[in-house]
Amino acid sequence: MSHVRDHESVKIIERCQVSPPQNSIPTTSIPISFLDIPWLYISPIQRIFFHEFPFPTQTFLQTLIPKLKHSLSITLQHFIPFASNLVYPPKPHFPYFLYQDGDSIPFTIAESTTNFDHLISDSPKHVTDLHPFVPTLFSPHTSEDGTRYIPLMAIQVTILPNNGFALCVSFHHVVGDGRAFHHFMKFWSSLCSKNGDSTSLEASVPLPFHNRDIIQDPKGLLKLKMMENMWNSPTPSKEFAVVYTDMVRATFVLNPDQIERLKKWVIAKCSNSDHFKTLHISTFVVTSSLIWVCFVRSEEIIGYDVPNDDELYHLIFLADCRNHHEVSIPSTYFGNCLGYRTVTMKRSELVGNNAIVEAVRAIECQVRDVQSDPFKGLDTMTPEHEGRVVSGHGVVIASSPKQGVYETNFGSGKPKMTEVVHIDSSKSIAFSDCRDNEGGVEVGLALGRIQMNNFTSIMKKYLSDITNLNH
């Protein structure tokens, strides 16, 4: 074991590799589907889970760490792509996932003196407070013929003595979407809580479905066209620079009662319009409308340049298309199965008196559109897509309340908090289910401290006004 102090609040206890059980998997090659291609150059996903475990470090090392490693090894046997490399050969060959016996993922064990209650609180904390808990993915390497081999996952478990632990996973989106990742996490945590006994596990957490040939190219040449877009676009050499000075992250909880009141308020506002009467006012539609409007309005900071009212703002959301009636992809499919849509509105509409209702109309229209044609527009996605969102007036809704992130129990109870770490560098807003309110929504976002204060005040005012109008 090595004892190296990497950060003032984190001490590395051990760095090791975890692989599937030896000789349990033959050499396996899995092709990418056209639904994986848009995510080839996206920056790594980083999700952290904070769990309570009120024991000293030595107890943790002797009890839970061996279970975590053993259950992870068995889990990787079933979720092969995470233990694989993405093999990216030169044009005209397509990338694919390759597992060879002995392939493994880096697993880091650390210890931190950071205050546990501070880490799991909803209130604003500096974004860099979470960075020491994030594992680093191994760098890609390139063979003589120009083929790149890209490792896909890394895990770090950080012990917070006598309080709990932080388990953070970094992975490349190209290997799978949020639904696939949380399937992996629930399988691993369930196996760990059963001390590695998988005999009764499948009834509660089914095995993943790996056959990517089930993804049918609706236009025949879509996969080739999308890869041509990638080949013809400049490969990002590194992640864009982010300045974290005075940037904070916070979690906002909308409980079921607030969501229902918001729906009723929107329906009442729309009652005199025949067009609005046909709208499906879902939890996602009203929540994303409220958050987007508050986000845009919070930019009005004294001394800052505020865009003019005709400037266009964009909200990008992703939709899980498993079990869609046109594609018939099973819920256990492991890979990417996402449609996406961009909602575009003028700033004047998002700061006007009827802003939330106008946002509801625009977002609901795109939700219906993705339901009718889930994969429309995928062939236009390129590596520059994320860059345009980050640099312009765009924001992405990441994750979903339907993923059940609080169902991840390693034997010490459900998480006390879970967060999407990379929202501080990707201009994203994270939605998840609620740890304490079934049917509620947790919203995580990262902003400058002044803008965060503005956002908080604006959102509280909206929720207060809507509550009063419903009485």
Tab-separated table of C-alpha atoms in Angstrom:
chain	number	residue	atom	x	y	z
A	1	MET	CA	0.000	0.000	0.000
A	2	SER	CA	1.145	3.520	-0.734
A	3	HIS	CA	0.480	6.478	1.552
A	4	VAL	CA	0.628	9.595	-0.582
A	5	ARG	CA	-1.015	12.882	0.307
A	6	ASP	CA	-2.635	14.098	-2.947
A	7	HIS	CA	-4.780	16.862	-1.451
A	8	GLU	CA	-4.757	18.668	1.864
A	9	SER	CA	-8.013	16.972	2.934
A	10	VAL	CA	-7.515	13.575	1.264
A	11	LYS	CA	-4.895	10.888	1.933
A	12	ILE	CA	-4.538	8.035	-0.544
A	13	ILE	CA	-4.488	4.681	1.274
A	14	GLU	CA	-4.358	2.293	-1.658
A	15	ARG	CA	-4.400	2.250	-5.434
A	16	CYS	CA	-5.268	-1.068	-7.033
A	17	GLN	CA	-7.009	-2.639	-10.001
A	18	VAL	CA	-10.252	-4.637	-9.942
A	19	SER	CA	-11.066	-7.011	-12.776
A	20	PRO	CA	-13.692	-9.654	-13.444
A	21	PRO	CA	-12.787	-13.075	-11.969
A	22	GLN	CA	-9.867	-14.589	-13.866
A	23	ASN	CA	-10.875	-16.655	-16.915
A	24	SER	CA	-14.556	-15.833	-16.335
A	25	ILE	CA	-14.953	-13.981	-19.649
A	26	PRO	CA	-13.459	-14.842	-23.043
A	27	THR	CA	-12.049	-12.105	-25.269
A	28	THR	CA	-15.138	-10.106	-26.166
A	29	SER	CA	-15.688	-7.507	-28.873
A	30	ILE	CA	-18.836	-5.355	-28.805
A	31	PRO	CA	-19.623	-2.946	-31.666
A	32	ILE	CA	-20.829	0.570	-31.005
A	33	SER	CA	-24.300	1.472	-32.232
A	34	PHE	CA	-25.269	4.735	-33.907
A	35	LEU	CA	-26.742	5.791	-30.534
A	36	ASP	CA	-23.267	5.600	-28.942
A	37	ILE	CA	-21.540	7.762	-31.552
A	38	PRO	CA	-22.702	11.224	-30.312
A	39	TRP	CA	-20.990	10.531	-26.984
A	40	LEU	CA	-17.536	9.620	-28.322
A	41	TYR	CA	-15.940	12.956	-27.373
A	42	ILE	CA	-18.076	13.987	-24.413
A	43	SER	CA	-16.154	14.699	-21.189
A	44	PRO	CA	-16.364	11.948	-18.527
A	45	ILE	CA	-19.465	11.564	-16.363
A	46	GLN	CA	-18.768	11.895	-12.623
A	47	ARG	CA	-21.359	10.727	-10.082
A	48	ILE	CA	-20.708	10.677	-6.318
A	49	PHE	CA	-22.664	8.801	-3.626
A	50	PHE	CA	-22.340	9.693	0.063
A	51	HIS	CA	-23.229	6.875	2.471
A	52	GLU	CA	-23.418	6.818	6.243
A	53	PHE	CA	-20.971	4.430	7.961
A	54	PRO	CA	-20.253	5.604	11.545
A	55	PHE	CA	-17.117	3.526	12.149
A	56	PRO	CA	-13.376	4.195	12.255
A	57	THR	CA	-11.180	3.762	9.189
A	58	GLN	CA	-9.754	0.413	10.282
A	59	THR	CA	-13.240	-1.092	10.603
A	60	PHE	CA	-14.066	0.161	7.126
A	61	LEU	CA	-10.878	-1.330	5.667
A	62	GLN	CA	-11.463	-4.683	7.341
A	63	THR	CA	-15.183	-5.063	6.624
A	64	LEU	CA	-16.669	-3.036	3.779
A	65	ILE	CA	-13.650	-2.628	1.454
A	66	PRO	CA	-13.223	-6.399	0.849
A	67	LYS	CA	-16.957	-6.679	0.114
A	68	LEU	CA	-16.836	-3.719	-2.277
A	69	LYS	CA	-13.915	-5.188	-4.219
A	70	HIS	CA	-15.303	-8.739	-4.364
A	71	SER	CA	-18.807	-7.659	-5.429
A	72	LEU	CA	-17.354	-5.205	-7.973
A	73	SER	CA	-15.313	-7.991	-9.550
A	74	ILE	CA	-18.411	-10.159	-9.986
A	75	THR	CA	-20.433	-7.192	-11.241
A	76	LEU	CA	-17.829	-6.408	-13.914
A	77	GLN	CA	-18.183	-9.991	-15.132
A	78	HIS	CA	-21.783	-9.126	-16.096
A	79	PHE	CA	-21.211	-5.499	-17.124
A	80	ILE	CA	-18.293	-6.280	-19.428
A	81	PRO	CA	-18.005	-2.932	-21.303
A	82	PHE	CA	-17.012	-1.014	-18.158
A	83	ALA	CA	-13.958	-3.271	-17.761
A	84	SER	CA	-13.140	-2.989	-21.465
A	85	ASN	CA	-11.286	-0.449	-23.574
A	86	LEU	CA	-12.838	1.565	-26.347
A	87	VAL	CA	-10.740	0.723	-29.392
A	88	TYR	CA	-10.727	3.656	-31.814
A	89	PRO	CA	-8.972	2.644	-35.071
A	90	PRO	CA	-8.144	5.095	-37.864
A	91	LYS	CA	-10.762	5.878	-40.517
A	92	PRO	CA	-12.616	4.058	-42.116
A	93	HIS	CA	-12.882	1.498	-39.307
A	94	PHE	CA	-15.549	1.958	-36.639
A	95	PRO	CA	-14.727	2.082	-32.917
A	96	TYR	CA	-15.680	-0.895	-30.758
A	97	PHE	CA	-15.378	-2.149	-27.182
A	98	LEU	CA	-12.802	-4.864	-26.503
A	99	TYR	CA	-12.416	-6.935	-23.367
A	100	GLN	CA	-9.379	-9.178	-22.932
A	101	ASP	CA	-8.677	-11.393	-19.936
A	102	GLY	CA	-6.907	-9.330	-17.295
A	103	ASP	CA	-8.457	-5.989	-18.255
A	104	SER	CA	-9.352	-4.036	-15.125
A	105	ILE	CA	-10.445	-0.690	-13.756
A	106	PRO	CA	-8.522	1.533	-11.298
A	107	PHE	CA	-9.907	1.425	-7.761
A	108	THR	CA	-8.625	4.007	-5.265
A	109	ILE	CA	-9.156	3.969	-1.498
A	110	ALA	CA	-8.646	7.255	0.327
A	111	GLU	CA	-9.352	8.937	3.639
A	112	SER	CA	-10.618	12.483	4.163
A	113	THR	CA	-10.924	14.875	7.090
A	114	THR	CA	-13.661	16.902	5.369
A	115	ASN	CA	-16.807	17.503	7.408
A	116	PHE	CA	-19.375	14.871	6.369
A	117	ASP	CA	-22.413	17.019	7.224
A	118	HIS	CA	-21.056	19.803	5.029
A	119	LEU	CA	-20.653	17.426	2.072
A	120	ILE	CA	-24.205	16.049	2.278
A	121	SER	CA	-25.948	19.374	2.840
A	122	ASP	CA	-28.172	20.994	0.224
A	123	SER	CA	-26.823	24.468	0.965
A	124	PRO	CA	-24.203	26.074	-1.300
A	125	LYS	CA	-20.674	24.703	-1.099
A	126	HIS	CA	-17.681	25.585	-3.234
A	127	VAL	CA	-17.587	23.322	-6.286
A	128	THR	CA	-13.991	22.281	-5.620
A	129	ASP	CA	-15.053	20.728	-2.285
A	130	LEU	CA	-16.050	17.578	-4.201
A	131	HIS	CA	-13.112	17.426	-6.609
A	132	PRO	CA	-10.715	15.492	-4.278
A	133	PHE	CA	-13.224	12.616	-4.208
A	134	VAL	CA	-13.252	12.173	-8.006
A	135	PRO	CA	-11.092	9.382	-9.489
A	136	THR	CA	-8.904	9.989	-12.519
A	137	LEU	CA	-9.453	7.890	-15.602
A	138	PHE	CA	-6.362	6.295	-17.111
A	139	SER	CA	-5.101	8.169	-20.156
A	140	PRO	CA	-5.638	6.617	-23.594
A	141	HIS	CA	-2.663	5.095	-25.366
A	142	THR	CA	-2.045	4.878	-29.104
A	143	SER	CA	-0.535	1.974	-31.001
A	144	GLU	CA	1.882	2.303	-33.924
A	145	ASP	CA	-0.922	2.086	-36.496
A	146	GLY	CA	-2.757	5.022	-34.888
A	147	THR	CA	-5.377	2.963	-33.032
A	148	ARG	CA	-6.351	4.543	-29.710
A	149	TYR	CA	-7.208	2.447	-26.636
A	150	ILE	CA	-9.391	4.360	-24.193
A	151	PRO	CA	-10.088	3.080	-20.626
A	152	LEU	CA	-13.726	3.629	-19.700
A	153	MET	CA	-14.158	3.691	-15.903
A	154	ALA	CA	-12.436	4.565	-12.609
A	155	ILE	CA	-13.720	4.369	-9.018
A	156	GLN	CA	-12.632	6.062	-5.785
A	157	VAL	CA	-13.927	5.249	-2.307
A	158	THR	CA	-13.068	7.907	0.265
A	159	ILE	CA	-13.513	7.098	3.947
A	160	LEU	CA	-14.767	9.880	6.218
A	161	PRO	CA	-13.874	8.308	9.606
A	162	ASN	CA	-16.720	7.717	12.075
A	163	ASN	CA	-19.200	9.270	9.662
A	164	GLY	CA	-19.414	7.636	6.261
A	165	PHE	CA	-17.832	7.253	2.862
A	166	ALA	CA	-17.943	8.856	-0.567
A	167	LEU	CA	-18.051	6.546	-3.569
A	168	CYS	CA	-17.368	8.350	-6.829
A	169	VAL	CA	-17.390	6.853	-10.325
A	170	SER	CA	-15.955	8.452	-13.468
A	171	PHE	CA	-16.879	6.871	-16.785
A	172	HIS	CA	-17.093	7.703	-20.471
A	173	HIS	CA	-20.624	8.289	-21.719
A	174	VAL	CA	-19.927	6.341	-24.926
A	175	VAL	CA	-20.083	3.074	-22.954
A	176	GLY	CA	-23.604	3.694	-21.656
A	177	ASP	CA	-26.168	6.271	-20.566
A	178	GLY	CA	-27.510	7.061	-17.107
A	179	ARG	CA	-30.005	4.191	-17.165
A	180	ALA	CA	-27.191	1.712	-17.951
A	181	PHE	CA	-24.878	3.207	-15.310
A	182	HIS	CA	-27.468	3.090	-12.526
A	183	HIS	CA	-28.328	-0.496	-13.497
A	184	PHE	CA	-24.650	-1.268	-12.888
A	185	MET	CA	-24.648	0.592	-9.548
A	186	LYS	CA	-27.801	-1.133	-8.282
A	187	PHE	CA	-26.440	-4.546	-9.273
A	188	TRP	CA	-23.088	-3.866	-7.573
A	189	SER	CA	-24.600	-2.412	-4.395
A	190	SER	CA	-27.184	-5.202	-4.104
A	191	LEU	CA	-24.468	-7.818	-4.544
A	192	CYS	CA	-22.309	-6.091	-1.942
A	193	SER	CA	-25.175	-5.983	0.569
A	194	LYS	CA	-25.661	-9.741	0.027
A	195	ASN	CA	-21.939	-10.412	0.687
A	196	GLY	CA	-21.312	-11.361	-2.943
A	197	ASP	CA	-24.078	-13.981	-3.088
A	198	SER	CA	-25.665	-13.542	-6.522
A	199	THR	CA	-28.014	-16.556	-6.334
A	200	SER	CA	-31.055	-14.488	-5.326
A	201	LEU	CA	-29.999	-11.214	-6.936
A	202	GLU	CA	-31.444	-11.527	-10.427
A	203	ALA	CA	-35.042	-11.402	-9.199
A	204	SER	CA	-34.510	-7.854	-7.880
A	205	VAL	CA	-31.783	-6.614	-10.251
A	206	PRO	CA	-31.873	-8.364	-13.649
A	207	LEU	CA	-28.797	-8.991	-15.765
A	208	PRO	CA	-27.982	-6.433	-18.482
A	209	PHE	CA	-28.790	-7.038	-22.150
A	210	HIS	CA	-25.615	-6.471	-24.200
A	211	ASN	CA	-26.607	-7.192	-27.803
A	212	ARG	CA	-26.146	-3.823	-29.512
A	213	ASP	CA	-27.287	-5.322	-32.818
A	214	ILE	CA	-30.834	-4.818	-31.530
A	215	ILE	CA	-30.381	-1.091	-32.269
A	216	GLN	CA	-31.683	-0.844	-35.819
A	217	ASP	CA	-30.437	2.014	-37.983
A	218	PRO	CA	-33.736	3.605	-39.086
A	219	LYS	CA	-32.218	5.164	-42.217
A	220	GLY	CA	-29.738	2.464	-43.145
A	221	LEU	CA	-26.693	4.740	-43.452
A	222	LEU	CA	-27.179	6.794	-40.271
A	223	LYS	CA	-24.265	5.153	-38.426
A	224	LEU	CA	-21.902	5.856	-41.318
A	225	LYS	CA	-23.096	9.456	-41.640
A	226	MET	CA	-22.652	10.069	-37.913
A	227	MET	CA	-19.149	8.616	-37.953
A	228	GLU	CA	-18.304	10.789	-40.960
A	229	ASN	CA	-19.316	13.780	-38.819
A	230	MET	CA	-16.888	12.609	-36.141
A	231	TRP	CA	-14.034	11.894	-38.542
A	232	ASN	CA	-14.445	15.297	-40.188
A	233	SER	CA	-14.582	17.230	-36.924
A	234	PRO	CA	-11.491	18.285	-34.994
A	235	THR	CA	-10.875	15.945	-32.064
A	236	PRO	CA	-10.973	17.874	-28.783
A	237	SER	CA	-7.427	17.851	-27.451
A	238	LYS	CA	-8.434	18.573	-23.861
A	239	GLU	CA	-11.377	19.656	-21.761
A	240	PHE	CA	-12.306	23.320	-21.927
A	241	ALA	CA	-10.834	25.467	-19.194
A	242	VAL	CA	-13.140	26.290	-16.311
A	243	VAL	CA	-12.479	29.027	-13.759
A	244	TYR	CA	-13.893	27.945	-10.385
A	245	THR	CA	-13.265	31.204	-8.490
A	246	ASP	CA	-16.320	31.802	-6.272
A	247	MET	CA	-18.371	29.083	-8.020
A	248	VAL	CA	-20.718	27.148	-5.744
A	249	ARG	CA	-23.065	24.194	-6.108
A	250	ALA	CA	-26.358	23.669	-4.302
A	251	THR	CA	-29.274	21.240	-4.274
A	252	PHE	CA	-32.885	22.372	-4.439
A	253	VAL	CA	-35.688	20.018	-3.456
A	254	LEU	CA	-39.160	20.234	-4.958
A	255	ASN	CA	-41.474	18.086	-2.863
A	256	PRO	CA	-44.558	16.364	-4.360
A	257	ASP	CA	-46.927	18.988	-2.949
A	258	GLN	CA	-44.983	21.848	-4.558
A	259	ILE	CA	-44.914	20.011	-7.896
A	260	GLU	CA	-48.668	19.405	-7.811
A	261	ARG	CA	-49.342	23.050	-6.935
A	262	LEU	CA	-47.083	24.111	-9.818
A	263	LYS	CA	-49.023	21.858	-12.224
A	264	LYS	CA	-52.375	23.226	-11.030
A	265	TRP	CA	-51.088	26.787	-11.342
A	266	VAL	CA	-49.951	26.178	-14.938
A	267	ILE	CA	-53.236	24.461	-15.852
A	268	ALA	CA	-55.194	27.380	-14.404
A	269	LYS	CA	-53.098	29.844	-16.399
A	270	CYS	CA	-53.782	27.821	-19.556
A	271	SER	CA	-57.505	27.249	-18.993
A	272	ASN	CA	-58.624	29.937	-21.453
A	273	SER	CA	-56.468	28.687	-24.324
A	274	ASP	CA	-57.677	25.827	-26.533
A	275	HIS	CA	-54.077	25.158	-27.592
A	276	PHE	CA	-52.839	24.826	-24.014
A	277	LYS	CA	-55.723	22.493	-23.078
A	278	THR	CA	-54.057	19.715	-25.095
A	279	LEU	CA	-50.741	19.980	-23.262
A	280	HIS	CA	-49.524	17.113	-21.065
A	281	ILE	CA	-48.345	18.910	-17.928
A	282	SER	CA	-45.843	16.398	-16.536
A	283	THR	CA	-43.493	16.681	-13.564
A	284	PHE	CA	-40.526	16.985	-15.915
A	285	VAL	CA	-42.162	19.739	-17.975
A	286	VAL	CA	-43.131	21.975	-15.039
A	287	THR	CA	-39.900	21.369	-13.103
A	288	SER	CA	-37.599	22.088	-16.043
A	289	SER	CA	-39.683	25.179	-16.937
A	290	LEU	CA	-39.396	26.611	-13.423
A	291	ILE	CA	-35.671	25.899	-13.156
A	292	TRP	CA	-34.871	27.285	-16.622
A	293	VAL	CA	-36.763	30.528	-16.008
A	294	CYS	CA	-35.081	31.000	-12.614
A	295	PHE	CA	-31.702	30.226	-14.195
A	296	VAL	CA	-32.109	32.863	-16.914
A	297	ARG	CA	-33.507	35.502	-14.563
A	298	SER	CA	-30.687	34.921	-12.079
A	299	GLU	CA	-28.217	36.285	-14.662
A	300	GLU	CA	-29.435	39.816	-13.965
A	301	ILE	CA	-26.605	40.826	-11.664
A	302	ILE	CA	-25.653	44.426	-11.010
A	303	GLY	CA	-22.473	45.269	-12.864
A	304	TYR	CA	-22.725	42.295	-15.263
A	305	ASP	CA	-23.539	42.541	-18.942
A	306	VAL	CA	-27.065	41.226	-19.497
A	307	PRO	CA	-27.880	39.951	-23.011
A	308	ASN	CA	-30.525	41.780	-25.003
A	309	ASP	CA	-34.078	40.466	-25.085
A	310	ASP	CA	-33.822	39.065	-28.624
A	311	GLU	CA	-30.945	36.720	-27.831
A	312	LEU	CA	-31.802	33.037	-28.084
A	313	TYR	CA	-31.524	30.666	-25.136
A	314	HIS	CA	-31.403	26.889	-25.461
A	315	LEU	CA	-32.458	24.084	-23.137
A	316	ILE	CA	-31.284	20.613	-24.156
A	317	PHE	CA	-32.882	17.551	-22.617
A	318	LEU	CA	-32.328	13.837	-23.161
A	319	ALA	CA	-34.991	11.146	-23.295
A	320	ASP	CA	-34.556	7.437	-22.545
A	321	CYS	CA	-36.013	5.593	-25.543
A	322	ARG	CA	-36.011	2.058	-24.157
A	323	ASN	CA	-39.425	0.429	-24.548
A	324	HIS	CA	-40.433	3.104	-27.071
A	325	HIS	CA	-43.178	1.602	-29.223
A	326	GLU	CA	-41.204	2.156	-32.430
A	327	VAL	CA	-37.864	0.700	-31.365
A	328	SER	CA	-38.706	-2.118	-28.880
A	329	ILE	CA	-35.437	-1.981	-26.941
A	330	PRO	CA	-35.670	-3.744	-23.540
A	331	SER	CA	-35.349	-1.781	-20.307
A	332	THR	CA	-32.240	-3.840	-19.407
A	333	TYR	CA	-30.383	-2.805	-22.584
A	334	PHE	CA	-26.821	-1.780	-21.694
A	335	GLY	CA	-25.550	1.062	-23.844
A	336	ASN	CA	-26.825	4.439	-24.978
A	337	CYS	CA	-30.472	4.707	-25.918
A	338	LEU	CA	-31.177	8.423	-25.811
A	339	GLY	CA	-33.012	10.855	-27.989
A	340	TYR	CA	-32.457	14.553	-27.462
A	341	ARG	CA	-34.211	17.807	-28.205
A	342	THR	CA	-33.276	21.471	-28.015
A	343	VAL	CA	-35.858	23.975	-26.797
A	344	THR	CA	-35.122	27.483	-28.071
A	345	MET	CA	-36.717	30.664	-26.737
A	346	LYS	CA	-35.978	34.380	-26.768
A	347	ARG	CA	-34.697	35.855	-23.544
A	348	SER	CA	-37.681	38.210	-23.466
A	349	GLU	CA	-40.008	35.196	-23.244
A	350	LEU	CA	-38.021	33.701	-20.375
A	351	VAL	CA	-38.032	36.865	-18.253
A	352	GLY	CA	-41.555	38.064	-19.070
A	353	ASN	CA	-44.614	37.921	-16.826
A	354	ASN	CA	-45.798	34.700	-18.457
A	355	ALA	CA	-42.351	33.080	-18.567
A	356	ILE	CA	-43.071	29.738	-16.890
A	357	VAL	CA	-46.210	29.108	-18.944
A	358	GLU	CA	-44.362	29.970	-22.178
A	359	ALA	CA	-41.519	27.645	-21.171
A	360	VAL	CA	-44.033	24.869	-20.409
A	361	ARG	CA	-45.514	25.255	-23.882
A	362	ALA	CA	-42.123	25.125	-25.608
A	363	ILE	CA	-40.719	22.224	-23.567
A	364	GLU	CA	-43.914	20.133	-23.758
A	365	CYS	CA	-43.932	20.525	-27.539
A	366	GLN	CA	-40.417	19.059	-27.755
A	367	VAL	CA	-41.274	16.254	-25.313
A	368	ARG	CA	-44.146	15.202	-27.585
A	369	ASP	CA	-41.848	15.445	-30.599
A	370	VAL	CA	-39.246	13.106	-29.121
A	371	GLN	CA	-42.018	10.642	-28.295
A	372	SER	CA	-43.130	10.578	-31.922
A	373	ASP	CA	-39.646	10.482	-33.516
A	374	PRO	CA	-37.098	9.595	-30.803
A	375	PHE	CA	-33.889	9.696	-32.843
A	376	LYS	CA	-34.525	12.771	-34.974
A	377	GLY	CA	-31.519	15.089	-35.226
A	378	LEU	CA	-28.894	12.624	-34.009
A	379	ASP	CA	-27.148	12.711	-37.389
A	380	THR	CA	-26.343	16.412	-36.888
A	381	MET	CA	-24.555	15.994	-33.547
A	382	THR	CA	-20.801	16.678	-33.724
A	383	PRO	CA	-17.984	17.229	-31.200
A	384	GLU	CA	-18.641	20.969	-31.393
A	385	HIS	CA	-22.175	20.474	-30.083
A	386	GLU	CA	-21.259	20.454	-26.386
A	387	GLY	CA	-18.886	23.371	-26.900
A	388	ARG	CA	-21.629	25.538	-28.403
A	389	VAL	CA	-23.890	24.822	-25.437
A	390	VAL	CA	-21.207	25.663	-22.893
A	391	SER	CA	-20.046	28.843	-24.608
A	392	GLY	CA	-23.493	30.146	-25.567
A	393	HIS	CA	-26.818	30.640	-23.812
A	394	GLY	CA	-27.420	26.937	-23.465
A	395	VAL	CA	-27.952	24.532	-20.612
A	396	VAL	CA	-28.407	20.749	-20.498
A	397	ILE	CA	-30.741	18.809	-18.220
A	398	ALA	CA	-28.610	15.906	-16.980
A	399	SER	CA	-29.825	12.714	-15.317
A	400	SER	CA	-33.482	11.999	-14.492
A	401	PRO	CA	-35.736	11.441	-11.455
A	402	LYS	CA	-36.725	8.107	-13.047
A	403	GLN	CA	-33.247	6.596	-12.592
A	404	GLY	CA	-33.705	5.864	-8.892
A	405	VAL	CA	-30.264	7.049	-7.784
A	406	TYR	CA	-31.231	6.681	-4.110
A	407	GLU	CA	-31.877	2.958	-4.551
A	408	THR	CA	-28.126	2.270	-4.343
A	409	ASN	CA	-27.570	0.475	-1.005
A	410	PHE	CA	-24.210	-1.185	-0.258
A	411	GLY	CA	-25.469	-2.572	3.047
A	412	SER	CA	-25.371	0.569	5.170
A	413	GLY	CA	-28.589	2.157	3.899
A	414	LYS	CA	-29.486	4.347	0.960
A	415	PRO	CA	-27.265	7.340	0.129
A	416	LYS	CA	-27.455	10.444	2.298
A	417	MET	CA	-26.701	12.477	-0.826
A	418	THR	CA	-25.738	11.853	-4.428
A	419	GLU	CA	-24.530	14.456	-6.889
A	420	VAL	CA	-23.404	14.811	-10.487
A	421	VAL	CA	-19.966	16.350	-9.994
A	422	HIS	CA	-19.248	17.380	-13.586
A	423	ILE	CA	-22.152	19.865	-13.800
A	424	ASP	CA	-19.707	22.526	-12.614
A	425	SER	CA	-17.762	22.222	-15.887
A	426	SER	CA	-20.448	21.174	-18.378
A	427	LYS	CA	-23.120	23.849	-17.877
A	428	SER	CA	-25.647	21.213	-16.900
A	429	ILE	CA	-28.462	20.989	-14.365
A	430	ALA	CA	-28.894	17.614	-12.664
A	431	PHE	CA	-32.339	16.171	-11.925
A	432	SER	CA	-32.771	13.142	-9.666
A	433	ASP	CA	-35.300	11.409	-7.476
A	434	CYS	CA	-35.579	12.605	-3.885
A	435	ARG	CA	-33.912	10.909	-0.919
A	436	ASP	CA	-36.675	11.869	1.533
A	437	ASN	CA	-39.762	12.700	-0.560
A	438	GLU	CA	-41.101	9.985	-2.852
A	439	GLY	CA	-42.355	11.691	-6.005
A	440	GLY	CA	-40.204	14.745	-5.375
A	441	VAL	CA	-37.327	16.033	-7.496
A	442	GLU	CA	-33.820	17.083	-6.457
A	443	VAL	CA	-32.187	19.712	-8.652
A	444	GLY	CA	-28.436	20.238	-8.543
A	445	LEU	CA	-26.702	23.163	-10.198
A	446	ALA	CA	-23.455	25.095	-10.055
A	447	LEU	CA	-23.305	28.896	-10.416
A	448	GLY	CA	-21.274	31.881	-9.320
A	449	ARG	CA	-22.095	32.741	-5.719
A	450	ILE	CA	-23.963	35.967	-6.557
A	451	GLN	CA	-25.982	34.279	-9.293
A	452	MET	CA	-26.751	31.376	-6.932
A	453	ASN	CA	-28.123	33.821	-4.358
A	454	ASN	CA	-30.248	35.386	-7.090
A	455	PHE	CA	-31.486	31.989	-8.259
A	456	THR	CA	-32.444	30.979	-4.714
A	457	SER	CA	-34.411	34.193	-4.112
A	458	ILE	CA	-36.213	34.017	-7.460
A	459	MET	CA	-37.196	30.381	-7.000
A	460	LYS	CA	-38.436	30.937	-3.450
A	461	LYS	CA	-40.563	33.860	-4.680
A	462	TYR	CA	-42.098	31.782	-7.484
A	463	LEU	CA	-42.908	28.890	-5.149
A	464	SER	CA	-44.354	31.225	-2.522
A	465	ASP	CA	-46.549	33.034	-5.065
A	466	ILE	CA	-47.773	29.739	-6.548
A	467	THR	CA	-48.583	28.358	-3.078
A	468	ASN	CA	-50.538	31.497	-2.163
A	469	LEU	CA	-52.506	31.445	-5.433
A	470	ASN	CA	-53.493	27.813	-4.805
A	471	HIS	CA	-55.019	28.638	-1.418
